[in-house]
Coordinates of C-alpha atoms in Angstrom, one line a residue:
X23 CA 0.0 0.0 0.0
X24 CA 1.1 3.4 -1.0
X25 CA 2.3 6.0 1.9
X26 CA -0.1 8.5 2.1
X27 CA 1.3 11.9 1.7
X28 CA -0.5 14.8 4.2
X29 CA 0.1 17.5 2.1
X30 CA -2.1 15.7 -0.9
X31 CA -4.5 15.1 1.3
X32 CA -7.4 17.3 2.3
X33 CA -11.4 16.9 3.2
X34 CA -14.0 20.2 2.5
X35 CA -15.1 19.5 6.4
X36 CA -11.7 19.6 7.9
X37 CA -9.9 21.9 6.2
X38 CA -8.4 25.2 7.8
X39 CA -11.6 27.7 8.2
X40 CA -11.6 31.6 8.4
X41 CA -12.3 33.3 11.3
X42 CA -16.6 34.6 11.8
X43 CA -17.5 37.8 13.4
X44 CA -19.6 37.5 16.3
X45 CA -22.3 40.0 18.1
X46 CA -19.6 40.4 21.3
X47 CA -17.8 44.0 20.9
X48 CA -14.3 43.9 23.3
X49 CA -12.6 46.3 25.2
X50 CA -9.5 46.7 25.2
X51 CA -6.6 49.0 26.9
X52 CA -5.5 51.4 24.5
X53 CA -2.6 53.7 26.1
X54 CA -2.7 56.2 29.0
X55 CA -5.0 59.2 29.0
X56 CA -3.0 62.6 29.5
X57 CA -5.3 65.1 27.0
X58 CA -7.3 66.7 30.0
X59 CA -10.5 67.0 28.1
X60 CA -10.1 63.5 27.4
X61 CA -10.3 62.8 31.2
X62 CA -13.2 65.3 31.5
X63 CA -15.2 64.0 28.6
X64 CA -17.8 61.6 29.3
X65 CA -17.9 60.6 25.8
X66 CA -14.2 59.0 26.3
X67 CA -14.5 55.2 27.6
X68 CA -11.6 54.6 29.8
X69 CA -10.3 52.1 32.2
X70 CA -9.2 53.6 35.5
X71 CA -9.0 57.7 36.8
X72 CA -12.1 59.6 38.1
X73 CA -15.6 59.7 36.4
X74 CA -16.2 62.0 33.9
X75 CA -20.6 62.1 34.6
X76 CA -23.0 63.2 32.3
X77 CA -26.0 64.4 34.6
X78 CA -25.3 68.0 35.7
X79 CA -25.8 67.8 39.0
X80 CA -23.1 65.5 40.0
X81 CA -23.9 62.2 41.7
X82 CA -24.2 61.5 45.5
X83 CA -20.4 60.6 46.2
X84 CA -21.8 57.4 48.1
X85 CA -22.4 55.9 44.6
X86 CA -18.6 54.8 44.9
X87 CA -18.9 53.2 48.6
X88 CA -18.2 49.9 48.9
X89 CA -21.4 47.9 50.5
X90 CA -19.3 45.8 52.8
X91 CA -16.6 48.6 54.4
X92 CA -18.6 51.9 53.6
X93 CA -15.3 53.4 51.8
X94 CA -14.9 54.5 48.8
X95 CA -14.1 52.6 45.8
X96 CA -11.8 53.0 42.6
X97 CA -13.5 53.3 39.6
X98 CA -12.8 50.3 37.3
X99 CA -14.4 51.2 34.1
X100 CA -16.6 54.1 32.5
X101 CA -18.2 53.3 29.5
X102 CA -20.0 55.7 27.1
X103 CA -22.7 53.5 25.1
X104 CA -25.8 55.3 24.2
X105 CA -28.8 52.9 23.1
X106 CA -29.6 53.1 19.7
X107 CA -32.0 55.2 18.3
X108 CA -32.8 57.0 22.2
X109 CA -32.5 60.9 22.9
X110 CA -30.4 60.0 26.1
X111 CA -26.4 60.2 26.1
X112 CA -25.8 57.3 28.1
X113 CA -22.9 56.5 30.2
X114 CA -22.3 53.7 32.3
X115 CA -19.7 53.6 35.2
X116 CA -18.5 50.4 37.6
X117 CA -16.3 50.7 41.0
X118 CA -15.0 48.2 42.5
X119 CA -13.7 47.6 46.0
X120 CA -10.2 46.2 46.4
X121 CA -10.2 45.7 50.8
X122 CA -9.1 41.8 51.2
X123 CA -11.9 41.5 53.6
X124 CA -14.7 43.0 51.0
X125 CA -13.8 40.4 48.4
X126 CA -16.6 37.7 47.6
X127 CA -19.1 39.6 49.3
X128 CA -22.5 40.9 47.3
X129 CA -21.8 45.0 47.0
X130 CA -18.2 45.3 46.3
X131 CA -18.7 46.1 42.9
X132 CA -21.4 48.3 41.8
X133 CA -22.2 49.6 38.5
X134 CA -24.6 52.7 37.5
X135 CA -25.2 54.1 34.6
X136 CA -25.8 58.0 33.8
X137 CA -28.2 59.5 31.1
X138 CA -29.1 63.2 29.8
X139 CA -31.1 64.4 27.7
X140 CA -30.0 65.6 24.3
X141 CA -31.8 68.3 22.8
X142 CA -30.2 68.6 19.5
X143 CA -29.9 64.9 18.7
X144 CA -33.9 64.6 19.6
X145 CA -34.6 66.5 16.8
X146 CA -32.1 64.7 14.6
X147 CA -34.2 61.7 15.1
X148 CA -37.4 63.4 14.6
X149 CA -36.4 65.2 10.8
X150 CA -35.1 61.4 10.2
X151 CA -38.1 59.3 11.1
X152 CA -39.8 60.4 7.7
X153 CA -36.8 59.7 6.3
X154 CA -36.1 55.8 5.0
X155 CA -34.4 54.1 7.3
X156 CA -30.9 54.0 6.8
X157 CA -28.8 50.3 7.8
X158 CA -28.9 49.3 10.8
X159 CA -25.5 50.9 13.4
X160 CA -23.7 49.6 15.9
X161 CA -26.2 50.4 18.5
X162 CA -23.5 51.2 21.1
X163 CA -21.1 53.7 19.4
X164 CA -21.0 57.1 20.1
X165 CA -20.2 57.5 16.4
X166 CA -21.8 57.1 13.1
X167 CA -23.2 53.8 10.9
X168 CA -19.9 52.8 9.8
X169 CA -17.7 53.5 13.7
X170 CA -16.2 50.3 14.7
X171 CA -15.8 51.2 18.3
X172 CA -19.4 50.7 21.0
X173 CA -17.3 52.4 23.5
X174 CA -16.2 55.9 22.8
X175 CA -14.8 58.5 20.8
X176 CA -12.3 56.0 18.9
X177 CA -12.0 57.7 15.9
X178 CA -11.4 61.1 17.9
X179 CA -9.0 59.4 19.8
X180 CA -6.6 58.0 16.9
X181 CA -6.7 61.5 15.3
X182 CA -9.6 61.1 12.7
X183 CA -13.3 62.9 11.9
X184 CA -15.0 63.2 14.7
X185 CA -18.0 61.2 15.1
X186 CA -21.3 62.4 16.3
X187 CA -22.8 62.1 19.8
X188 CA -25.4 60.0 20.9
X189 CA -25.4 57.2 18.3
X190 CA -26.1 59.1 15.2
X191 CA -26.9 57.4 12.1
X192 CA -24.4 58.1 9.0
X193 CA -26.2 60.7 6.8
X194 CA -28.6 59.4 4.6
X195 CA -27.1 59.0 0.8
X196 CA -30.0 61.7 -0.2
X197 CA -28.8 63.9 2.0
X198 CA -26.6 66.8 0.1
X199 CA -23.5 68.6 0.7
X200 CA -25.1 71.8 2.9
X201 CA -26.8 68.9 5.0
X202 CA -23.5 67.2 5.7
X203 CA -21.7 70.5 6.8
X204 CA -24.7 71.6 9.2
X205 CA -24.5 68.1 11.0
X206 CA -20.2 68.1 10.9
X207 CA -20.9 71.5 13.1
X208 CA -23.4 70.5 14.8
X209 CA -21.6 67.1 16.1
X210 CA -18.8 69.1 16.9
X211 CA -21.3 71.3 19.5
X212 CA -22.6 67.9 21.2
X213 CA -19.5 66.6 21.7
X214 CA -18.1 69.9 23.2
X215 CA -20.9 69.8 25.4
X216 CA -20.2 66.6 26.7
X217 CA -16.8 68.0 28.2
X218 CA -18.7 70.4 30.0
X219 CA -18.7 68.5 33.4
X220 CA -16.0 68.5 35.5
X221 CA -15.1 67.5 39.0
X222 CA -13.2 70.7 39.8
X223 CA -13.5 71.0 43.7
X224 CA -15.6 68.3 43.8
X225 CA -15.5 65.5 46.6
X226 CA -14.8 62.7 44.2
X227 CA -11.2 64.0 43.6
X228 CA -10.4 62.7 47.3
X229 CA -11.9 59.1 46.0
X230 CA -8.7 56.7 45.1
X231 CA -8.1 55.6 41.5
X232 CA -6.0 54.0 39.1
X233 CA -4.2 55.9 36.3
X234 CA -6.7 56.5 33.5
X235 CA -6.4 54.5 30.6
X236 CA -8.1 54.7 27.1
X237 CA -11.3 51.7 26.6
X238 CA -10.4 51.0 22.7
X239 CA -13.0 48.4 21.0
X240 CA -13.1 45.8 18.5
X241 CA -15.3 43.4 17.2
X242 CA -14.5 39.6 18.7
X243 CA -13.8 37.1 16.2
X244 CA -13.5 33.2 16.8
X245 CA -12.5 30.4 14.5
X246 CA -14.9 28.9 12.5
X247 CA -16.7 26.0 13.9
X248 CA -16.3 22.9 12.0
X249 CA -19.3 21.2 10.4
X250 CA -20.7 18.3 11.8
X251 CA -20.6 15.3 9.5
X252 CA -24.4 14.2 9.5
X253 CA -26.4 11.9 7.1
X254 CA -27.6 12.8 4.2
X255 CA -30.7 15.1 4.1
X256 CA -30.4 15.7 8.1
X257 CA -30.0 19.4 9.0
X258 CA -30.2 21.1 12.1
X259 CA -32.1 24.3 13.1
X260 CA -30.3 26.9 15.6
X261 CA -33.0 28.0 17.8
X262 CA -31.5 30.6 18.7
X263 CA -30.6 32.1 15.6
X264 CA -32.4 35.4 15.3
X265 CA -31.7 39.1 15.1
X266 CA -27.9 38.6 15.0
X267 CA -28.2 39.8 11.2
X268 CA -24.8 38.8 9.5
X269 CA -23.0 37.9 13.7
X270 CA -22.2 34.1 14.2
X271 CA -24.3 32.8 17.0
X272 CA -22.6 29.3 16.9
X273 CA -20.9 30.0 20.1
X274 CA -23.4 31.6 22.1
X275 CA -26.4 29.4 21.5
X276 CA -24.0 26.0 22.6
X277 CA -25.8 24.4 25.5
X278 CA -23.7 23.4 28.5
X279 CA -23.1 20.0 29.5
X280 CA -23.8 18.6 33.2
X281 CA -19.9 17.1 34.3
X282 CA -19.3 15.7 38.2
X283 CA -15.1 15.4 36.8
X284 CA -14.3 18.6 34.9
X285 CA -15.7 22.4 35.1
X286 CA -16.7 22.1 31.4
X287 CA -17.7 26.1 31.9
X288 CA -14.6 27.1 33.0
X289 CA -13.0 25.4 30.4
X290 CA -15.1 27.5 27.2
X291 CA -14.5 30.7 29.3
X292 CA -10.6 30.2 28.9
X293 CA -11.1 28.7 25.6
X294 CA -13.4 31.5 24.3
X295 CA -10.9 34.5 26.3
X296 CA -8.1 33.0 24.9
X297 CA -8.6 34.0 21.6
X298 CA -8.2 37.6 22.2
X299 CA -6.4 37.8 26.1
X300 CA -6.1 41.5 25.9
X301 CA -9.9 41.6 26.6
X302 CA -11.0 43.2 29.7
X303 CA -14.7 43.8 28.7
X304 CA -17.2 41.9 26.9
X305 CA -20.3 43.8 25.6
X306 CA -23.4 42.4 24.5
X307 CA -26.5 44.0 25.2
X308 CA -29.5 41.9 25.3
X309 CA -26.6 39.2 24.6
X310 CA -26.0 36.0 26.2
X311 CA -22.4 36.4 29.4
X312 CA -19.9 34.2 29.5
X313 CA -20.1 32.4 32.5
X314 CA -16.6 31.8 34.7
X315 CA -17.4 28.6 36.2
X316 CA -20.0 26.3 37.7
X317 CA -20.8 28.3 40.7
X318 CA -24.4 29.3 42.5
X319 CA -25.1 32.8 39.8
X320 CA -24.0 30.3 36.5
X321 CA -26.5 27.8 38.2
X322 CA -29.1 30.3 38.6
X323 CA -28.4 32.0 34.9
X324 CA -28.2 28.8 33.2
X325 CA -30.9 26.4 35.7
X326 CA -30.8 22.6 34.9
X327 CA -33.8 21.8 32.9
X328 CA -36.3 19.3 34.8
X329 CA -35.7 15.4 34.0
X330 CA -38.3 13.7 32.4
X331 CA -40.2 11.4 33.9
X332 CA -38.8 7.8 34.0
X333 CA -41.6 5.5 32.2
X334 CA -43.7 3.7 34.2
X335 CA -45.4 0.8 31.8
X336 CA -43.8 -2.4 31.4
X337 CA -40.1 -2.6 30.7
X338 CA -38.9 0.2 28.2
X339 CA -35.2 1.0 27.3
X340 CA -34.7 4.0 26.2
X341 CA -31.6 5.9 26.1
X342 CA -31.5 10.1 27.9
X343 CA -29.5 12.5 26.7
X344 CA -27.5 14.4 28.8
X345 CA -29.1 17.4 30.1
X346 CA -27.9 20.6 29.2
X347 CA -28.3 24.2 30.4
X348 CA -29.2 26.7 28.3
X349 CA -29.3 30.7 29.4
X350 CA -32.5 31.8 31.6
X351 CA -32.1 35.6 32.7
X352 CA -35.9 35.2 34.4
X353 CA -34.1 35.2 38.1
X354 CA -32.8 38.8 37.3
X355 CA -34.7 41.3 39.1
X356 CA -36.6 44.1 37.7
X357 CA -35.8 47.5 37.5
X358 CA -36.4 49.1 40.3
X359 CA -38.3 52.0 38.5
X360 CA -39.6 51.2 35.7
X361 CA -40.2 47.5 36.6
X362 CA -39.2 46.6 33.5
X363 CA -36.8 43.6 33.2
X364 CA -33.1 43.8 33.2
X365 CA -31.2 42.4 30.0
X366 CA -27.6 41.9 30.0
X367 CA -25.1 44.3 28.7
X368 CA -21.5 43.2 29.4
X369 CA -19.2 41.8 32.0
X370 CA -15.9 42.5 33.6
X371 CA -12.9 40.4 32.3
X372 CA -10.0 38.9 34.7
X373 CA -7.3 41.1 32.6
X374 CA -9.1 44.1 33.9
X375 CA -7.5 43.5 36.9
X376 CA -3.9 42.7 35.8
X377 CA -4.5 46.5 33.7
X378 CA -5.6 48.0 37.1
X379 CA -2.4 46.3 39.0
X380 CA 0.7 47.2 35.8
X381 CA -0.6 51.2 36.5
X382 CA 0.2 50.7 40.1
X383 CA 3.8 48.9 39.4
X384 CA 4.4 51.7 36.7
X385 CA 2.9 54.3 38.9
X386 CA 5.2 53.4 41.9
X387 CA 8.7 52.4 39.5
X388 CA 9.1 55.6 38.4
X389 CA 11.1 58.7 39.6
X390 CA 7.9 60.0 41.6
X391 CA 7.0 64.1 42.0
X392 CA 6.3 65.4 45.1
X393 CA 2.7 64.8 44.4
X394 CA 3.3 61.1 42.8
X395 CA 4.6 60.5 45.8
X396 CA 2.6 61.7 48.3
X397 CA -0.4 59.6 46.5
X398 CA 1.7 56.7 46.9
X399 CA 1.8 57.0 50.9
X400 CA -1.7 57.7 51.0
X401 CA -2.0 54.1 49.2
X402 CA 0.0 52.6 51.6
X403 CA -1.9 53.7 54.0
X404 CA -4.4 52.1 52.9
X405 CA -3.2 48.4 53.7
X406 CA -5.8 46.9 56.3
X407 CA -4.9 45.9 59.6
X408 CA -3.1 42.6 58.1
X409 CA -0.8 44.5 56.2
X410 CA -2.0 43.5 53.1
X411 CA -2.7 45.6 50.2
X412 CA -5.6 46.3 48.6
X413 CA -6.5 44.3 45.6
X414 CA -9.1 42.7 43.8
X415 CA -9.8 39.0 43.0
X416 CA -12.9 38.2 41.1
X417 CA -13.5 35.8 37.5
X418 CA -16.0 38.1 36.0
X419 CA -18.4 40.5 36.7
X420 CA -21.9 40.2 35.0
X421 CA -23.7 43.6 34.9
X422 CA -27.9 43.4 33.6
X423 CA -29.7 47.1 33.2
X424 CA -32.8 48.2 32.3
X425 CA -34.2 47.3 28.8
X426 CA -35.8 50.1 28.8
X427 CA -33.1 52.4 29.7
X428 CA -35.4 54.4 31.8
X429 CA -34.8 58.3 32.6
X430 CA -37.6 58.5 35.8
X431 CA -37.2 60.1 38.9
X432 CA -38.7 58.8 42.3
X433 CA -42.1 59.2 41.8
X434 CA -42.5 57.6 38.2
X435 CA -41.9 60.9 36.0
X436 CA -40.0 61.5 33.0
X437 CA -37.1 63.2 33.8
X438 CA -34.2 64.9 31.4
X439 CA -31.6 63.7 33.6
X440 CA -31.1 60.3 35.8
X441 CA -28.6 58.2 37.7
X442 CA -29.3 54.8 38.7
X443 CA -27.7 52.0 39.5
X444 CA -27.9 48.5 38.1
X445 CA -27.4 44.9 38.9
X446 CA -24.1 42.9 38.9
X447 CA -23.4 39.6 39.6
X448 CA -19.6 38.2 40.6
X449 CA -18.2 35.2 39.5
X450 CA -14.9 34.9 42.1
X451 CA -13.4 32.1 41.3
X452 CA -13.5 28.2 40.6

């Protein structure tokens, strides 16, 4: 028999696929943030430094307090992701605590998110609902149809045209060239406006923080799932396949299996991460998370489906399959407003902490000011009573808001303004 040479050999199914775009937008650290009205824009996502907020009369400073220990917490992330479509600028913000003792415990990360009104994009979308509708953006940019980045000012960032606020659709291709100018300067107004808050003499400057760093975003791409070899004329229907448009839903809709040996959960999440380990958010509204491992919140997200019943006639084999888990975000609670249910809109990725930790090394490796260095004894000072330092230890952080993105005050009215906060769950470990 003739040796069979590997390079001659190949098969449609198993040869080397391309890699699919799917409906998860990543953040990613992009460089640190010196521009000061980069770190007083709320339109700029970043990772680290103080809040830049977007209602005008700035939050209660107890937004930031840790649950557990009542102090103030670091902010982690700020995020500027305006629904699509909606008159709001929407911003959303998470803390986190890093006190040893706080760690594990339910309110030691909290997330809110921040909306106002915006006057001259509400009329953009009024002149445009007449108009035909124009494809379908990236509902989480603050840019136009065509801006690959859900979480801030990317383009403006790296030096290019400056998006528009708010989520703005790309000009229609009817639209002529007077149109085009009037919404370039127009653009340019909102986003000036944005900058407007700042936190000059403001109690949140006393808060601690990590250096600010730039959120950058990109669009998460997996390998290519291999096709099943099945009989002829057998084909299988995804379920869950709908309103993803062009996105692969492969991974997202795959069931997990039941396993008394191995963590099979943990294993996808470092299998799934591990094709782009820079990641240190995952976004995905009205997505499906990524759960760290089996723990009590995957077991309440993903609930084992009820076994049937075992036949009770004369003697029947029949074979079960294994049960699998598939997501259920019905144990969410409601919003606590509008009592409308909460949806998923991204979680917190493990390298968000090794981000957070290489400021500090950088921070205190350096030939320090006399300013540097008087922040660095005040974050010595804050070792507990074990002489530990602060720091925090979680998998991921699962954060669920409104799905109505709801702008009401106390009593159930509309309001132009609003700060509310919103539900996380913590994975800490395996």
């Amino acid at each position: 028999m003739p040796l069979i040479d590997d390079e001659d050999w190949s098969d449609s199914d198993e040869e080397v696929l391309s890699e699919v775009e799917t409906s998860v937008f990543l953040g990613t650290p992009d460089g640190p943030i010196t521009a000061v009205c980069d770190l007083t824009d709320a339109a700029v996502s970043r990772i680290g430094g103080f809040p830049a907020f977007l209602p005008s009369n700035e939050p209660p400073f107890t937004s930031s307090s840790c649950k557990i220990c009542s102090k103030p917490m670091e902010l982690l992330v700020q995020m500027w992701c305006p629904f699509e479509n909606s008159p709001m600028d929407r911003a959303l913000y998470v803390w986190g605590c890093g006190v040893p003792t706080c760690q594990t415990k339910e309110g030691s990360i909290r997330a809110w998110r921040g909306l106002r009104y915006n006057d001259a994009y509400a009329a953009k979308l009024q002149k445009k609902a007449a108009k035909k509708t124009p494809p379908k953006a990236n509902p989480f940019s603050a840019g136009a149809a065509f801006d690959p980045a859900p979480f801030g000012l990317g383009a403006q960032i790296f030096g290019d045209s400056v998006p528009a606020a708010g989520g703005v659709p790309a000009p229609s291709a009817e639209a002529d060239g007077a149109n085009d100018a009037e919404s370039d300067s127009s653009d340019d107004e909102l986003l000036s406006a944005l900058a407007a808050t700042t936190l000059e003499e403001s109690p949140w400057l006393s808060a601690p923080s990590y250096a600010p760093i730039y959120l950058s975003t990109c669009s998460e791409y997996l390998p290519a799932q291999p096709k099943n070899k099945l009989p002829p004329g057998v084909q299988i229907a995804d379920p869950d396949d709908s309103g993803k448009g062009d996105k692969d839903v492969s991974w997202i809709s795959e069931a997990y299996e039941n396993s008394l040996d191995v963590d099979h959960v943990f294993e996808r999440f470092t299998k799934r991460v591990g094709y782009e380990g820079e990641q240190c958010v995952r976004y995905e509204l009205e997505g499906t998370p990524l759960p760290y491992a089996s723990d009590s919140v995957f077991n309440s997200l993903f609930p084992l489906p009820p076994t049937p019943p075992l036949p009770v006639t004369k003697a029947v084999f029949t074979v079960a399959p294994p049960a699998k888990r598939v997501y259920d975000p019905s144990s969410i609670p409601t919003c606590s407003v509008c009592k409308s249910k909460r949806v998923f809109e991204c979680q917190l990725m493990p390298n968000l902490i090794n981000v957070l930790r290489s400021t500090d090394a950088e921070d205190q490796g350096k030939k320090l000011t006399d300013e540097e260095r008087r922040k660095l004894v005040e974050s010595e000072l804050k070792r507990d009573s074990s002489g530990v330092t602060r720091g925090m230890e979680w998998g991921t952080g699962l954060i669920f808001s409104c799905s109505k993105d709801c702008s009401l005050d106390d009593a159930g009215k509309e309001t132009r303004e609003s700060w509310r906060e919103e539900v996380v769950l913590v994975q800490w470990g395996i």
